[in-house]
Short mmCIF file of C-alpha atoms and ligand atoms in Angstrom, two decimals:
data_model
loop_
_atom_site.label_atom_id
_atom_site.label_comp_id
_atom_site.label_asym_id
_atom_site.label_seq_id
_atom_site.Cartn_x
_atom_site.Cartn_y
_atom_site.Cartn_z
CA UNK A 1 17.73 0.67 30.67
CA UNK A 2 13.62 0.58 29.65
CA UNK A 3 13.99 -1.12 26.43
CA UNK A 4 13.33 0.90 24.21
CA UNK A 5 11.67 -1.53 21.77
CA UNK A 6 8.49 -1.16 23.91
CA UNK A 7 5.71 1.41 22.75
CA UNK A 8 6.52 4.93 25.05
CA UNK A 9 3.31 6.00 25.96
CA UNK A 10 4.36 10.32 25.80
CA UNK A 11 6.32 12.01 27.80
CA UNK A 12 4.46 14.81 26.60
CA UNK A 13 1.97 16.41 28.82
CA UNK A 14 -1.54 16.73 27.18
CA UNK A 15 -2.89 19.37 28.27
CA UNK A 16 0.40 21.59 26.92
CA UNK A 17 -0.72 20.84 23.62
CA UNK A 18 -2.97 23.75 21.93
CA UNK A 19 -6.42 23.06 20.66
CA UNK A 20 -7.22 22.99 16.60
CA UNK A 21 -10.03 25.57 16.25
CA UNK A 22 -12.91 22.98 16.68
CA UNK A 23 -14.77 25.82 13.51
CA UNK A 24 -12.01 24.43 11.45
CA UNK A 25 -12.31 20.68 12.25
CA UNK A 26 -14.63 18.17 10.19
CA UNK A 27 -16.59 15.28 11.21
CA UNK A 28 -15.34 12.34 9.97
CA UNK A 29 -18.28 9.36 10.60
CA UNK A 30 -17.50 6.45 7.77
CA UNK A 31 -13.62 5.72 6.26
CA UNK A 32 -12.64 7.65 3.97
CA UNK A 33 -11.73 4.56 2.57
CA UNK A 34 -15.17 1.95 1.65
CA UNK A 35 -17.52 3.76 3.24
CA UNK A 36 -18.44 1.58 6.28
CA UNK A 37 -19.25 3.74 9.04
CA UNK A 38 -19.06 0.82 11.85
CA UNK A 39 -15.48 1.12 13.66
CA UNK A 40 -13.33 1.22 16.94
CA UNK A 41 -11.30 4.05 18.37
CA UNK A 42 -7.35 2.72 17.94
CA UNK A 43 -5.51 5.55 18.80
CA UNK A 44 -6.56 8.52 20.62
CA UNK A 45 -5.23 11.72 22.32
CA UNK A 46 -2.14 11.46 19.41
CA UNK A 47 -0.10 14.58 19.08
CA UNK A 48 1.55 16.31 15.83
CA UNK A 49 6.29 15.13 18.53
CA UNK A 50 7.56 14.57 14.25
CA UNK A 51 7.27 18.48 13.38
CA UNK A 52 5.54 20.06 16.78
CA UNK A 53 3.55 23.13 13.82
CA UNK A 54 -0.16 21.57 14.39
CA UNK A 55 -2.12 22.06 17.32
CA UNK A 56 -4.28 19.77 18.34
CA UNK A 57 -5.11 16.22 19.63
CA UNK A 58 -6.86 13.20 17.54
CA UNK A 59 -7.60 10.20 17.75
CA UNK A 60 -7.85 7.82 15.21
CA UNK A 61 -10.53 4.67 14.35
CA UNK A 62 -9.67 1.46 12.42
CA UNK A 63 -12.89 1.53 9.61
CA UNK A 64 -14.42 -2.05 10.78
CA UNK A 65 -14.96 -2.76 6.86
CA UNK A 66 -12.40 -3.09 5.05
CA UNK A 67 -9.54 -2.38 8.44
CA UNK A 68 -7.58 1.53 7.27
CA UNK A 69 -7.85 3.57 9.70
CA UNK A 70 -8.28 7.06 9.72
CA UNK A 71 -8.60 10.73 11.77
CA UNK A 72 -11.67 11.61 13.26
CA UNK A 73 -13.05 14.63 13.50
CA UNK A 74 -10.10 16.05 11.12
CA UNK A 75 -8.67 19.84 10.03
CA UNK A 76 -11.36 20.45 6.99
CA UNK A 77 -9.12 21.43 3.49
CA UNK A 78 -9.01 24.72 4.28
CA UNK A 79 -7.41 24.91 7.26
CA UNK A 80 -4.39 22.15 6.71
CA UNK A 81 -2.13 23.78 5.60
CA UNK A 82 -1.12 25.33 8.61
CA UNK A 83 0.64 21.51 10.06
CA UNK A 84 2.67 21.97 7.06
CA UNK A 85 4.02 25.28 8.15
CA UNK A 86 6.87 23.63 9.18
CA UNK A 87 7.09 20.97 6.88
CA UNK A 88 10.55 18.94 5.34
CA UNK A 89 9.61 18.43 1.35
CA UNK A 90 11.47 21.85 -0.02
CA UNK A 91 14.47 21.53 1.98
CA UNK A 92 14.32 17.30 2.27
CA UNK A 93 18.84 15.91 1.08
CA UNK A 94 19.30 12.51 -1.36
CA UNK A 95 20.34 10.84 1.45
CA UNK A 96 23.42 8.24 -0.67
CA UNK A 97 21.73 5.08 -0.19
CA UNK A 98 24.57 3.23 1.41
CA UNK A 99 27.48 6.69 2.60
CA UNK A 100 30.69 6.74 0.52
CA UNK A 101 32.97 6.14 4.32
CA UNK A 102 35.48 3.01 4.41
CA UNK A 103 36.47 0.75 1.56
CA UNK A 104 33.23 -1.79 1.94
CA UNK A 105 30.53 0.80 1.91
CA UNK A 106 32.68 2.88 -1.04
CA UNK A 107 32.33 -0.03 -2.81
CA UNK A 108 28.76 -1.37 -2.15
CA UNK A 109 28.01 2.84 -3.24
CA UNK A 110 30.22 2.35 -6.11
CA UNK A 111 28.26 -0.67 -7.23
CA UNK A 112 25.27 0.38 -6.47
CA UNK A 113 25.58 3.31 -8.64
CA UNK A 114 26.99 0.53 -11.32
CA UNK A 115 23.47 -1.35 -11.57
CA UNK A 116 21.55 2.41 -11.53
CA UNK A 117 23.87 2.77 -15.18
CA UNK A 118 22.46 -0.32 -15.98
CA UNK A 119 18.72 -0.84 -15.14
CA UNK A 120 17.84 1.69 -15.02
CA UNK A 121 19.92 4.19 -17.72
CA UNK A 122 21.35 6.83 -15.17
CA UNK A 123 25.09 7.75 -14.74
CA UNK A 124 26.14 8.22 -11.63
CA UNK A 125 29.71 8.26 -10.78
CA UNK A 126 31.97 7.06 -9.17
CA UNK A 127 30.56 3.29 -10.54
CA UNK A 128 31.93 0.40 -11.12
CA UNK A 129 30.79 -2.17 -13.46
CA UNK A 130 29.90 -5.00 -11.72
CA UNK A 131 27.51 -3.38 -9.85
CA UNK A 132 25.45 -4.41 -12.32
CA UNK A 133 26.26 -8.64 -11.08
CA UNK A 134 26.42 -8.00 -7.73
CA UNK A 135 23.77 -5.87 -7.00
CA UNK A 136 21.22 -7.96 -7.77
CA UNK A 137 22.34 -10.83 -4.77
CA UNK A 138 22.04 -7.71 -2.78
CA UNK A 139 18.59 -7.23 -2.05
CA UNK A 140 17.50 -5.47 0.33
CA UNK A 141 20.23 -3.30 -1.44
CA UNK A 142 19.00 -4.69 -4.77
CA UNK A 143 15.71 -3.32 -3.11
CA UNK A 144 16.77 0.12 -2.00
CA UNK A 145 18.02 1.25 -5.36
CA UNK A 146 14.26 -0.10 -7.35
CA UNK A 147 13.13 1.99 -5.21
CA UNK A 148 14.40 5.20 -5.06
CA UNK A 149 14.35 4.70 -9.64
CA UNK A 150 10.49 3.36 -7.90
CA UNK A 151 10.68 0.48 -10.56
CA UNK A 152 10.43 2.11 -13.22
CA UNK A 153 10.22 0.49 -16.89
CA UNK A 154 13.22 2.49 -19.27
CA UNK A 155 10.45 5.71 -21.31
CA UNK A 156 8.77 4.12 -24.48
CA UNK A 157 10.65 5.22 -27.32
CA UNK A 158 10.22 9.24 -28.29
CA UNK A 159 10.13 9.69 -24.89
CA UNK A 160 7.60 9.00 -22.39
CA UNK A 161 5.44 11.23 -20.22
CA UNK A 162 5.90 10.99 -15.90
CA UNK A 163 4.20 13.12 -13.55
CA UNK A 164 5.19 13.12 -9.98
CA UNK A 165 2.38 14.98 -7.39
CA UNK A 166 3.68 15.70 -4.15
CA UNK A 167 6.97 16.19 -5.44
CA UNK A 168 8.08 17.72 -3.44
CA UNK A 169 11.68 19.47 -4.13
CA UNK A 170 11.62 18.00 -7.66
CA UNK A 171 13.95 15.32 -6.05
CA UNK A 172 12.64 12.42 -7.85
CA UNK A 173 11.98 14.09 -10.90
CA UNK A 174 15.56 14.88 -11.14
CA UNK A 175 16.08 11.53 -12.05
CA UNK A 176 13.21 10.46 -13.78
CA UNK A 177 14.98 13.18 -16.34
CA UNK A 178 17.87 11.49 -16.11
CA UNK A 179 15.96 8.28 -17.18
CA UNK A 180 15.12 10.32 -19.75
CA UNK A 181 11.65 10.69 -19.44
CA UNK A 182 10.06 14.25 -19.60
CA UNK A 183 8.94 13.90 -16.11
CA UNK A 184 6.71 17.90 -14.42
CA UNK A 185 5.86 17.47 -10.96
CA UNK A 186 2.59 18.96 -9.09
CA UNK A 187 2.94 20.04 -4.93
CA UNK A 188 0.86 21.38 -2.60
CA UNK A 189 4.39 23.49 -0.24
CA UNK A 190 5.20 27.00 -2.49
CA UNK A 191 8.55 26.63 -1.22
CA UNK A 192 9.13 23.40 -2.10
CA UNK A 193 7.66 24.52 -5.93
CA UNK A 194 10.40 27.63 -6.14
CA UNK A 195 13.27 24.92 -5.76
CA UNK A 196 11.90 22.78 -7.91
CA UNK A 197 12.05 25.18 -10.42
CA UNK A 198 15.74 26.76 -9.48
CA UNK A 199 16.79 23.03 -10.83
CA UNK A 200 15.13 23.46 -13.97
CA UNK A 201 12.62 21.13 -13.75
CA UNK A 202 8.99 21.62 -14.78
CA UNK A 203 6.66 22.14 -11.26
CA UNK A 204 2.83 23.23 -11.08
CA UNK A 205 1.79 24.39 -7.32
CA UNK A 206 -1.31 22.78 -6.62
CA UNK A 207 -2.77 19.77 -6.28
CA UNK A 208 -4.93 17.45 -8.56
CA UNK A 209 -6.87 18.89 -9.64
CA UNK A 210 -4.96 21.71 -11.76
CA UNK A 211 -5.91 19.08 -14.66
CA UNK A 212 -9.77 18.51 -14.38
CA UNK A 213 -9.88 19.28 -17.84
CA UNK A 214 -7.32 16.68 -19.07
CA UNK A 215 -7.56 13.45 -19.80
CA UNK A 216 -5.35 10.70 -21.04
CA UNK A 217 -2.16 12.84 -20.53
CA UNK A 218 0.45 10.88 -18.91
CA UNK A 219 2.61 6.93 -19.22
CA UNK A 220 3.10 6.58 -15.47
CA UNK A 221 2.37 9.13 -12.32
CA UNK A 222 4.24 8.45 -9.44
CA UNK A 223 2.69 9.43 -5.87
CA UNK A 224 5.31 8.98 -2.79
CA UNK A 225 3.70 8.99 0.38
CA UNK A 226 0.81 11.20 -0.43
CA UNK A 227 -2.21 9.22 -0.31
CA UNK A 228 -2.57 9.31 3.26
CA UNK A 229 -2.24 13.27 3.36
CA UNK A 230 -5.34 13.65 1.81
CA UNK A 231 -8.69 14.49 2.89
CA UNK A 232 -10.75 12.26 0.31
CA UNK A 233 -8.25 8.91 -1.38
CA UNK A 234 -10.21 7.36 -3.13
CA UNK A 235 -10.45 10.35 -5.49
CA UNK A 236 -6.91 11.00 -5.62
CA UNK A 237 -6.67 7.31 -7.00
CA UNK A 238 -9.86 8.03 -9.80
CA UNK A 239 -8.79 11.33 -11.11
CA UNK A 240 -4.79 9.58 -11.85
CA UNK A 241 -6.78 6.45 -12.77
CA UNK A 242 -8.32 9.31 -15.12
CA UNK A 243 -5.11 11.24 -16.25
CA UNK A 244 -3.32 7.90 -17.59
CA UNK A 245 -3.52 7.17 -20.54
CA UNK A 246 -4.59 2.99 -21.00
CA UNK A 247 -2.23 0.73 -20.10
CA UNK A 248 -0.41 3.55 -18.34
CA UNK A 249 1.25 2.56 -14.22
CA UNK A 250 1.06 3.95 -10.77
CA UNK A 251 3.64 3.81 -8.85
CA UNK A 252 2.48 4.89 -5.57
CA UNK A 253 4.33 4.59 -1.89
CA UNK A 254 2.35 4.99 1.89
CA UNK A 255 2.96 4.23 5.24
CA UNK A 256 1.98 0.64 6.21
CA UNK A 257 -0.81 -0.40 9.19
CA UNK A 258 -0.27 -3.78 9.36
CA UNK A 259 3.27 -3.05 9.93
CA UNK A 260 6.44 -4.35 12.31
CA UNK A 261 7.25 -0.82 13.37
CA UNK A 262 3.62 -0.02 14.32
CA UNK A 263 2.50 -3.39 16.14
CA UNK A 264 5.71 -2.69 18.14
CA UNK A 265 5.80 1.28 18.43
CA UNK A 266 2.14 1.63 18.58
CA UNK A 267 0.81 5.62 19.58
CA UNK A 268 4.44 6.51 19.00
CA UNK A 269 5.45 4.60 15.54
CA UNK A 270 6.44 7.76 12.69
CA UNK A 271 4.19 6.17 10.05
CA UNK A 272 1.03 7.46 12.55
CA UNK A 273 2.10 11.74 12.58
CA UNK A 274 -0.97 13.85 12.73
CA UNK A 275 -2.92 15.36 12.20
CA UNK A 276 -0.91 15.28 8.44
CA UNK A 277 -1.46 11.59 7.76
CA UNK A 278 -5.88 11.78 7.38
CA UNK A 279 -5.94 8.47 6.53
CA UNK A 280 -2.97 4.87 6.40
CA UNK A 281 -3.33 1.68 4.77
CA UNK A 282 -3.75 -2.19 4.53
CA UNK A 283 -2.59 -3.53 2.44
CA UNK A 284 -5.67 -5.14 1.29
CA UNK A 285 -7.59 -2.12 1.76
CA UNK A 286 -4.63 -0.28 -0.64
CA UNK A 287 -5.30 -3.24 -3.57
CA UNK A 288 -8.98 -2.82 -2.37
CA UNK A 289 -8.98 1.19 -2.51
CA UNK A 290 -6.85 0.86 -6.33
CA UNK A 291 -9.31 -1.69 -7.60
CA UNK A 292 -12.27 0.60 -6.83
CA UNK A 293 -10.54 3.41 -9.09
CA UNK A 294 -10.51 1.52 -11.58
CA UNK A 295 -6.55 -0.18 -11.96
CA UNK A 296 -5.35 -3.59 -11.88
CA UNK A 297 -2.76 -5.48 -12.39
CA UNK A 298 -1.68 -3.99 -8.32
CA UNK A 299 1.87 -5.66 -7.44
CA UNK A 300 3.36 -4.97 -4.00
CA UNK A 301 7.28 -4.00 -4.35
CA UNK A 302 9.94 -4.79 -1.97
CA UNK A 303 11.38 -1.16 -0.43
CA UNK A 304 14.65 -2.21 1.42
CA UNK A 305 16.56 -0.29 4.53
CA UNK A 306 14.18 1.75 5.05
CA UNK A 307 13.07 0.05 8.66
CA UNK A 308 16.13 1.54 11.11
CA UNK A 309 14.93 4.63 10.16
CA UNK A 310 11.59 4.25 10.87
CA UNK A 311 13.04 2.43 13.78
CA UNK A 312 15.20 5.03 15.37
CA UNK A 313 12.43 7.72 14.97
CA UNK A 314 9.76 5.82 16.13
CA UNK A 315 12.03 5.47 19.41
CA UNK A 316 12.34 9.22 19.37
CA UNK A 317 8.86 10.16 19.49
CA UNK A 318 8.54 7.29 22.68
CA UNK A 319 11.79 9.35 24.96
CA UNK A 320 10.22 13.26 23.35
CA UNK A 321 13.02 14.06 21.87
CA UNK A 322 13.76 15.69 18.17
CA UNK A 323 12.72 13.41 15.63
CA UNK A 324 14.38 14.99 12.59
CA UNK A 325 17.42 14.50 13.65
CA UNK A 326 17.03 10.83 14.81
CA UNK A 327 19.10 8.05 13.41
CA UNK A 328 20.78 5.41 14.76
CA UNK A 329 24.90 5.09 15.62
CA UNK A 330 27.13 2.38 14.13
CA UNK A 331 26.21 -0.42 13.21
CA UNK A 332 22.65 -1.75 13.52
CA UNK A 333 21.44 -3.49 16.32
CA UNK A 334 21.00 -7.71 14.90
CA UNK A 335 17.60 -6.47 15.98
CA UNK A 336 17.08 -4.56 13.48
CA UNK A 337 19.04 -6.58 10.49
CA UNK A 338 16.77 -9.61 11.31
CA UNK A 339 13.65 -7.48 11.50
CA UNK A 340 14.90 -6.45 8.07
CA UNK A 341 15.24 -9.66 7.15
CA UNK A 342 11.43 -10.86 8.34
CA UNK A 343 9.97 -7.28 6.61
CA UNK A 344 11.92 -8.98 3.18
CA UNK A 345 9.58 -12.20 4.10
CA UNK A 346 6.63 -11.30 5.24
CA UNK A 347 5.22 -8.36 2.81
CA UNK A 348 1.96 -7.65 4.50
CA UNK A 349 4.79 -5.68 7.05
CA UNK A 350 6.82 -4.04 5.56
CA UNK A 351 6.88 -0.39 7.29
CA UNK A 352 5.99 0.91 3.77
CA UNK A 353 3.45 -0.12 1.27
CA UNK A 354 5.16 0.20 -1.94
CA UNK A 355 2.95 -0.20 -4.55
CA UNK A 356 2.33 -0.66 -8.61
CA UNK A 357 -1.01 -0.89 -11.06
CA UNK A 358 -2.09 -0.24 -14.18
CA UNK A 359 -5.20 1.59 -15.43
CA UNK A 360 -5.91 -1.67 -18.55
CA UNK A 361 -5.24 -0.37 -22.34
ZN1 LIG B 401 -13.20 1.02 4.75
#
């Protein structure tokens, strides 16, 4: 048996991959995060082995200045939509953190609901109130529950305004609404917008540019796995900063270039996702980008329980199998449990960068 943890070179014959038309690519001479020109080739000839909809082979460079990585060249703004022709956010399911099967999982599931109800004001059921005290004793579970609610505080008296950038089918908007936020979303995916509206959620079709004339409207803005998709990530952060009220908070999450998974799986790491992911951050480069956009009080949060699915997907990419259905059967390996523990203790190596930041008053 080959060791599945060793990076495996793609089984796809690169000559089978169609080209992305050169006229629809743009050159990237400088780092889109810090503007530095010096760089080193990190991965060559990456292909879309996740949704298998985007043609092209892509090179990724690591910036010699801030340490972020970026595709160069990359699809231009006018044609990038082609890489999303079979995207999934419109049909994403709300998978519970713990499935309610078997006696122990059922107990954990109901404790989690008890924790969410008391900590975030949700009304989940079935729930056991003891979860309020017991879940905090289980850090990975607590982290996963907190991340589901994006580490939000309760809304201020009279309600608070929240915007979710790249809200997909509105899964999180529904949670935020349940917490008492006046929640709105925007997304590029027309189908996702339709699905969210069908749930009675307030969602507009488009990007952050929809708010060009708006200032200081929101108490909280969240952006989950969005910043890695945009051509100018610092500009997006500046626009978010402008849209926040003084004292307003940003929550964002993005794959971590410095993660254990990237080290283990190299070009097969799930987080690379070419050519939809245009920029990938390290903890330091994300902090620098947030500061450049005007944010302060930047903190990293623990995400919890994502490592298994990222590792399983990365292994499927390495074996050239269907990534979207890849999941671990049975119990996680002991090595995964240890890796999860390592991620808790070493924030710099987590699979996702889960950050909060504040716009000072
Ligand atoms: Zn840079």
